[in-house]
PDB file of C-alpha atoms and ligand atoms in Angstrom:
ATOM      1  CA  UNK A 452       0.000   0.000   0.000  1.00 86.00           C
ATOM      2  CA  UNK A 453       2.702   2.457   1.012  1.00 93.00           C
ATOM      3  CA  UNK A 454       4.856   1.171  -1.811  1.00 94.00           C
ATOM      4  CA  UNK A 455       2.114   1.674  -4.402  1.00 95.00           C
ATOM      5  CA  UNK A 456       1.339   5.180  -3.153  1.00 96.00           C
ATOM      6  CA  UNK A 457       4.983   6.237  -3.088  1.00 96.00           C
ATOM      7  CA  UNK A 458       6.480   4.363  -6.059  1.00 94.00           C
ATOM      8  CA  UNK A 459       3.579   4.409  -8.506  1.00 95.00           C
ATOM      9  CA  UNK A 460       1.284   7.272  -7.516  1.00 95.00           C
ATOM     10  CA  UNK A 461       4.223   9.420  -6.361  1.00 96.00           C
ATOM     11  CA  UNK A 462       2.245  10.958  -3.533  1.00 97.00           C
ATOM     12  CA  UNK A 463       3.883  14.109  -2.203  1.00 98.00           C
ATOM     13  CA  UNK A 464       2.667  13.694   1.361  1.00 98.00           C
ATOM     14  CA  UNK A 465       2.156  10.751   3.691  1.00 98.00           C
ATOM     15  CA  UNK A 466       0.086  11.391   6.797  1.00 97.00           C
ATOM     16  CA  UNK A 467      -0.008   9.277   9.935  1.00 97.00           C
ATOM     17  CA  UNK A 468      -2.972  10.457  11.986  1.00 97.00           C
ATOM     18  CA  UNK A 469      -3.627   9.457  15.577  1.00 97.00           C
ATOM     19  CA  UNK A 470      -6.648  10.450  17.615  1.00 98.00           C
ATOM     20  CA  UNK A 471      -7.215  11.224  21.277  1.00 97.00           C
ATOM     21  CA  UNK A 472      -9.532   8.825  23.069  1.00 96.00           C
ATOM     22  CA  UNK A 473      -8.188   5.936  21.020  1.00 96.00           C
ATOM     23  CA  UNK A 474      -9.425   2.594  22.346  1.00 94.00           C
ATOM     24  CA  UNK A 475      -6.390   0.841  20.888  1.00 94.00           C
ATOM     25  CA  UNK A 476      -4.002   2.990  22.880  1.00 96.00           C
ATOM     26  CA  UNK A 477      -6.011   2.401  26.038  1.00 95.00           C
ATOM     27  CA  UNK A 478      -6.171  -1.340  25.414  1.00 94.00           C
ATOM     28  CA  UNK A 479      -2.407  -1.508  24.926  1.00 95.00           C
ATOM     29  CA  UNK A 480      -1.884  -0.441  28.533  1.00 93.00           C
ATOM     30  CA  UNK A 481      -3.815  -3.377  29.922  1.00 92.00           C
ATOM     31  CA  UNK A 482      -3.404  -7.128  29.733  1.00 92.00           C
ATOM     32  CA  UNK A 483      -4.636  -8.710  26.520  1.00 90.00           C
ATOM     33  CA  UNK A 484      -6.698 -11.782  25.802  1.00 89.00           C
ATOM     34  CA  UNK A 485      -4.153 -14.285  24.489  1.00 92.00           C
ATOM     35  CA  UNK A 486      -6.430 -15.553  21.705  1.00 91.00           C
ATOM     36  CA  UNK A 487      -6.636 -12.196  19.867  1.00 89.00           C
ATOM     37  CA  UNK A 488      -3.431 -12.842  17.979  1.00 90.00           C
ATOM     38  CA  UNK A 489      -3.705 -10.221  15.231  1.00 90.00           C
ATOM     39  CA  UNK A 490      -4.938  -7.467  17.534  1.00 88.00           C
ATOM     40  CA  UNK A 491      -2.209  -8.318  20.006  1.00 92.00           C
ATOM     41  CA  UNK A 492       0.419  -7.900  17.326  1.00 92.00           C
ATOM     42  CA  UNK A 493      -0.802  -4.342  16.718  1.00 92.00           C
ATOM     43  CA  UNK A 494      -1.000  -3.576  20.409  1.00 95.00           C
ATOM     44  CA  UNK A 495       2.536  -4.828  20.884  1.00 95.00           C
ATOM     45  CA  UNK A 496       3.842  -1.882  18.830  1.00 95.00           C
ATOM     46  CA  UNK A 497       2.047   0.537  21.140  1.00 97.00           C
ATOM     47  CA  UNK A 498       3.426  -1.268  24.173  1.00 97.00           C
ATOM     48  CA  UNK A 499       6.903  -0.861  22.674  1.00 97.00           C
ATOM     49  CA  UNK A 500       6.375   2.897  22.397  1.00 97.00           C
ATOM     50  CA  UNK A 501       5.275   2.933  26.020  1.00 97.00           C
ATOM     51  CA  UNK A 502       8.400   1.066  27.041  1.00 97.00           C
ATOM     52  CA  UNK A 503      10.648   3.453  25.065  1.00 97.00           C
ATOM     53  CA  UNK A 504       8.971   6.548  26.525  1.00 97.00           C
ATOM     54  CA  UNK A 505       8.079   5.167  29.941  1.00 97.00           C
ATOM     55  CA  UNK A 506       9.919   7.879  31.872  1.00 97.00           C
ATOM     56  CA  UNK A 507       8.024  10.694  30.176  1.00 97.00           C
ATOM     57  CA  UNK A 508       4.694   8.867  30.249  1.00 97.00           C
ATOM     58  CA  UNK A 509       4.902   7.863  33.900  1.00 97.00           C
ATOM     59  CA  UNK A 510       5.638  11.495  34.697  1.00 97.00           C
ATOM     60  CA  UNK A 511       2.220  12.575  33.386  1.00 97.00           C
ATOM     61  CA  UNK A 512      -0.035  14.093  36.027  1.00 97.00           C
ATOM     62  CA  UNK A 513      -3.181  12.125  35.225  1.00 97.00           C
ATOM     63  CA  UNK A 514      -4.056   8.870  33.523  1.00 96.00           C
ATOM     64  CA  UNK A 515      -5.817  10.934  30.838  1.00 96.00           C
ATOM     65  CA  UNK A 516      -2.688  13.015  30.205  1.00 97.00           C
ATOM     66  CA  UNK A 517      -0.724   9.805  29.921  1.00 97.00           C
ATOM     67  CA  UNK A 518      -3.120   8.302  27.384  1.00 97.00           C
ATOM     68  CA  UNK A 519      -3.165  11.514  25.341  1.00 97.00           C
ATOM     69  CA  UNK A 520       0.620  11.697  25.319  1.00 98.00           C
ATOM     70  CA  UNK A 521       0.882   8.045  24.302  1.00 98.00           C
ATOM     71  CA  UNK A 522      -1.445   8.778  21.369  1.00 98.00           C
ATOM     72  CA  UNK A 523       0.966  11.545  20.318  1.00 98.00           C
ATOM     73  CA  UNK A 524       4.163   9.583  20.922  1.00 98.00           C
ATOM     74  CA  UNK A 525       2.816   6.547  19.080  1.00 98.00           C
ATOM     75  CA  UNK A 526       1.954   8.706  16.072  1.00 98.00           C
ATOM     76  CA  UNK A 527       5.419  10.289  16.110  1.00 98.00           C
ATOM     77  CA  UNK A 528       7.037   6.869  16.420  1.00 97.00           C
ATOM     78  CA  UNK A 529       5.098   5.534  13.444  1.00 97.00           C
ATOM     79  CA  UNK A 530       6.297   8.464  11.321  1.00 98.00           C
ATOM     80  CA  UNK A 531       9.866   7.686  12.351  1.00 97.00           C
ATOM     81  CA  UNK A 532       9.264   4.027  11.525  1.00 96.00           C
ATOM     82  CA  UNK A 533       8.412   5.077   7.966  1.00 97.00           C
ATOM     83  CA  UNK A 534      11.878   6.588   7.602  1.00 98.00           C
ATOM     84  CA  UNK A 535      13.275   3.138   8.355  1.00 97.00           C
ATOM     85  CA  UNK A 536      11.593   1.598   5.287  1.00 97.00           C
ATOM     86  CA  UNK A 537      13.450   1.089   2.018  1.00 96.00           C
ATOM     87  CA  UNK A 538      10.390   2.558   0.264  1.00 97.00           C
ATOM     88  CA  UNK A 539      10.794   5.973   1.885  1.00 98.00           C
ATOM     89  CA  UNK A 540      14.583   5.922   1.770  1.00 98.00           C
ATOM     90  CA  UNK A 541      14.534   5.168  -1.961  1.00 97.00           C
ATOM     91  CA  UNK A 542      11.945   7.854  -2.649  1.00 97.00           C
ATOM     92  CA  UNK A 543      13.832  10.423  -0.624  1.00 98.00           C
ATOM     93  CA  UNK A 544      17.029   9.609  -2.498  1.00 97.00           C
ATOM     94  CA  UNK A 545      15.468   9.646  -5.981  1.00 96.00           C
ATOM     95  CA  UNK A 546      12.563  12.112  -5.735  1.00 96.00           C
ATOM     96  CA  UNK A 547      13.260  14.142  -2.567  1.00 97.00           C
ATOM     97  CA  UNK A 548       9.667  13.234  -1.688  1.00 97.00           C
ATOM     98  CA  UNK A 549       7.279  12.521  -0.011  1.00 98.00           C
ATOM     99  CA  UNK A 550       7.017  14.669   3.102  1.00 98.00           C
ATOM    100  CA  UNK A 551       5.973  12.614   6.138  1.00 98.00           C
ATOM    101  CA  UNK A 552       3.482  14.105   8.577  1.00 98.00           C
ATOM    102  CA  UNK A 553       2.322  13.033  12.010  1.00 98.00           C
ATOM    103  CA  UNK A 554      -0.986  14.573  13.045  1.00 98.00           C
ATOM    104  CA  UNK A 555      -3.377  14.035  15.901  1.00 98.00           C
ATOM    105  CA  UNK A 556      -7.120  14.507  15.665  1.00 98.00           C
ATOM    106  CA  UNK A 557      -9.111  15.833  18.587  1.00 96.00           C
ATOM    107  CA  UNK A 558     -12.784  14.932  18.322  1.00 93.00           C
ATOM    108  CA  UNK A 559     -13.621  17.461  21.070  1.00 93.00           C
ATOM    109  CA  UNK A 560     -12.789  20.483  18.908  1.00 95.00           C
ATOM    110  CA  UNK A 561     -12.583  18.816  15.491  1.00 96.00           C
ATOM    111  CA  UNK A 562      -9.041  20.072  14.966  1.00 97.00           C
ATOM    112  CA  UNK A 563      -6.001  18.346  13.576  1.00 97.00           C
ATOM    113  CA  UNK A 564      -2.716  19.225  15.221  1.00 98.00           C
ATOM    114  CA  UNK A 565       0.683  18.758  13.719  1.00 98.00           C
ATOM    115  CA  UNK A 566       3.093  16.670  15.797  1.00 98.00           C
ATOM    116  CA  UNK A 567       6.025  16.039  13.466  1.00 98.00           C
ATOM    117  CA  UNK A 568       7.035  16.706   9.865  1.00 98.00           C
ATOM    118  CA  UNK A 569       9.974  14.945   8.215  1.00 98.00           C
ATOM    119  CA  UNK A 570      11.282  15.471   4.696  1.00 98.00           C
ATOM    120  CA  UNK A 571      14.129  14.164   2.565  1.00 98.00           C
ATOM    121  CA  UNK A 572      16.629  16.321   4.466  1.00 97.00           C
ATOM    122  CA  UNK A 573      15.922  14.409   7.652  1.00 97.00           C
ATOM    123  CA  UNK A 574      19.101  12.647   8.847  1.00 96.00           C
ATOM    124  CA  UNK A 575      18.121   9.011   9.254  1.00 95.00           C
ATOM    125  CA  UNK A 576      19.991   7.236  12.002  1.00 94.00           C
ATOM    126  CA  UNK A 577      22.643   5.107  10.224  1.00 95.00           C
ATOM    127  CA  UNK A 578      21.467   2.012  12.075  1.00 96.00           C
ATOM    128  CA  UNK A 579      18.245   2.214  10.021  1.00 96.00           C
ATOM    129  CA  UNK A 580      19.817   3.193   6.709  1.00 97.00           C
ATOM    130  CA  UNK A 581      19.658   0.881   3.715  1.00 97.00           C
ATOM    131  CA  UNK A 582      22.594   0.418   1.399  1.00 95.00           C
ATOM    132  CA  UNK A 583      20.947   2.061  -1.621  1.00 92.00           C
ATOM    133  CA  UNK A 584      22.381   1.951  -5.129  1.00 78.00           C
TER     134      UNK A 584
HETATM  135 ZN1  LIG B 974      -8.018   4.500  17.683  1.00 90.44          ZN
END
């Protein structure tokens, strides 16, 4: 899907959009039913973000603040994950596009807020760089 959009359609922007009040984010902070294998795989990625950012998240004043911040951090992390794909690295090298955006939607005021924007000038950590021709 990403590959088709980037390589064939040549989209200029890719948007990862999280939303406050996300049930998935909330679920990821509790124990899962072991039989929900596919769902659990998705939740595992959110748990990983929690583990990476535990210090910041555990410093949140309220449980609600913590959930909201995890929504934001998970969105930001997913945008960074895109930079670790050969699809984006190839496109950035060859086309200097697309721009990657992380947004969060707030259903309470209907607004989208920008969390992170990365373009082809973004210095990808060498540990995630592909050896591109
Ligand atoms: Zn959700």
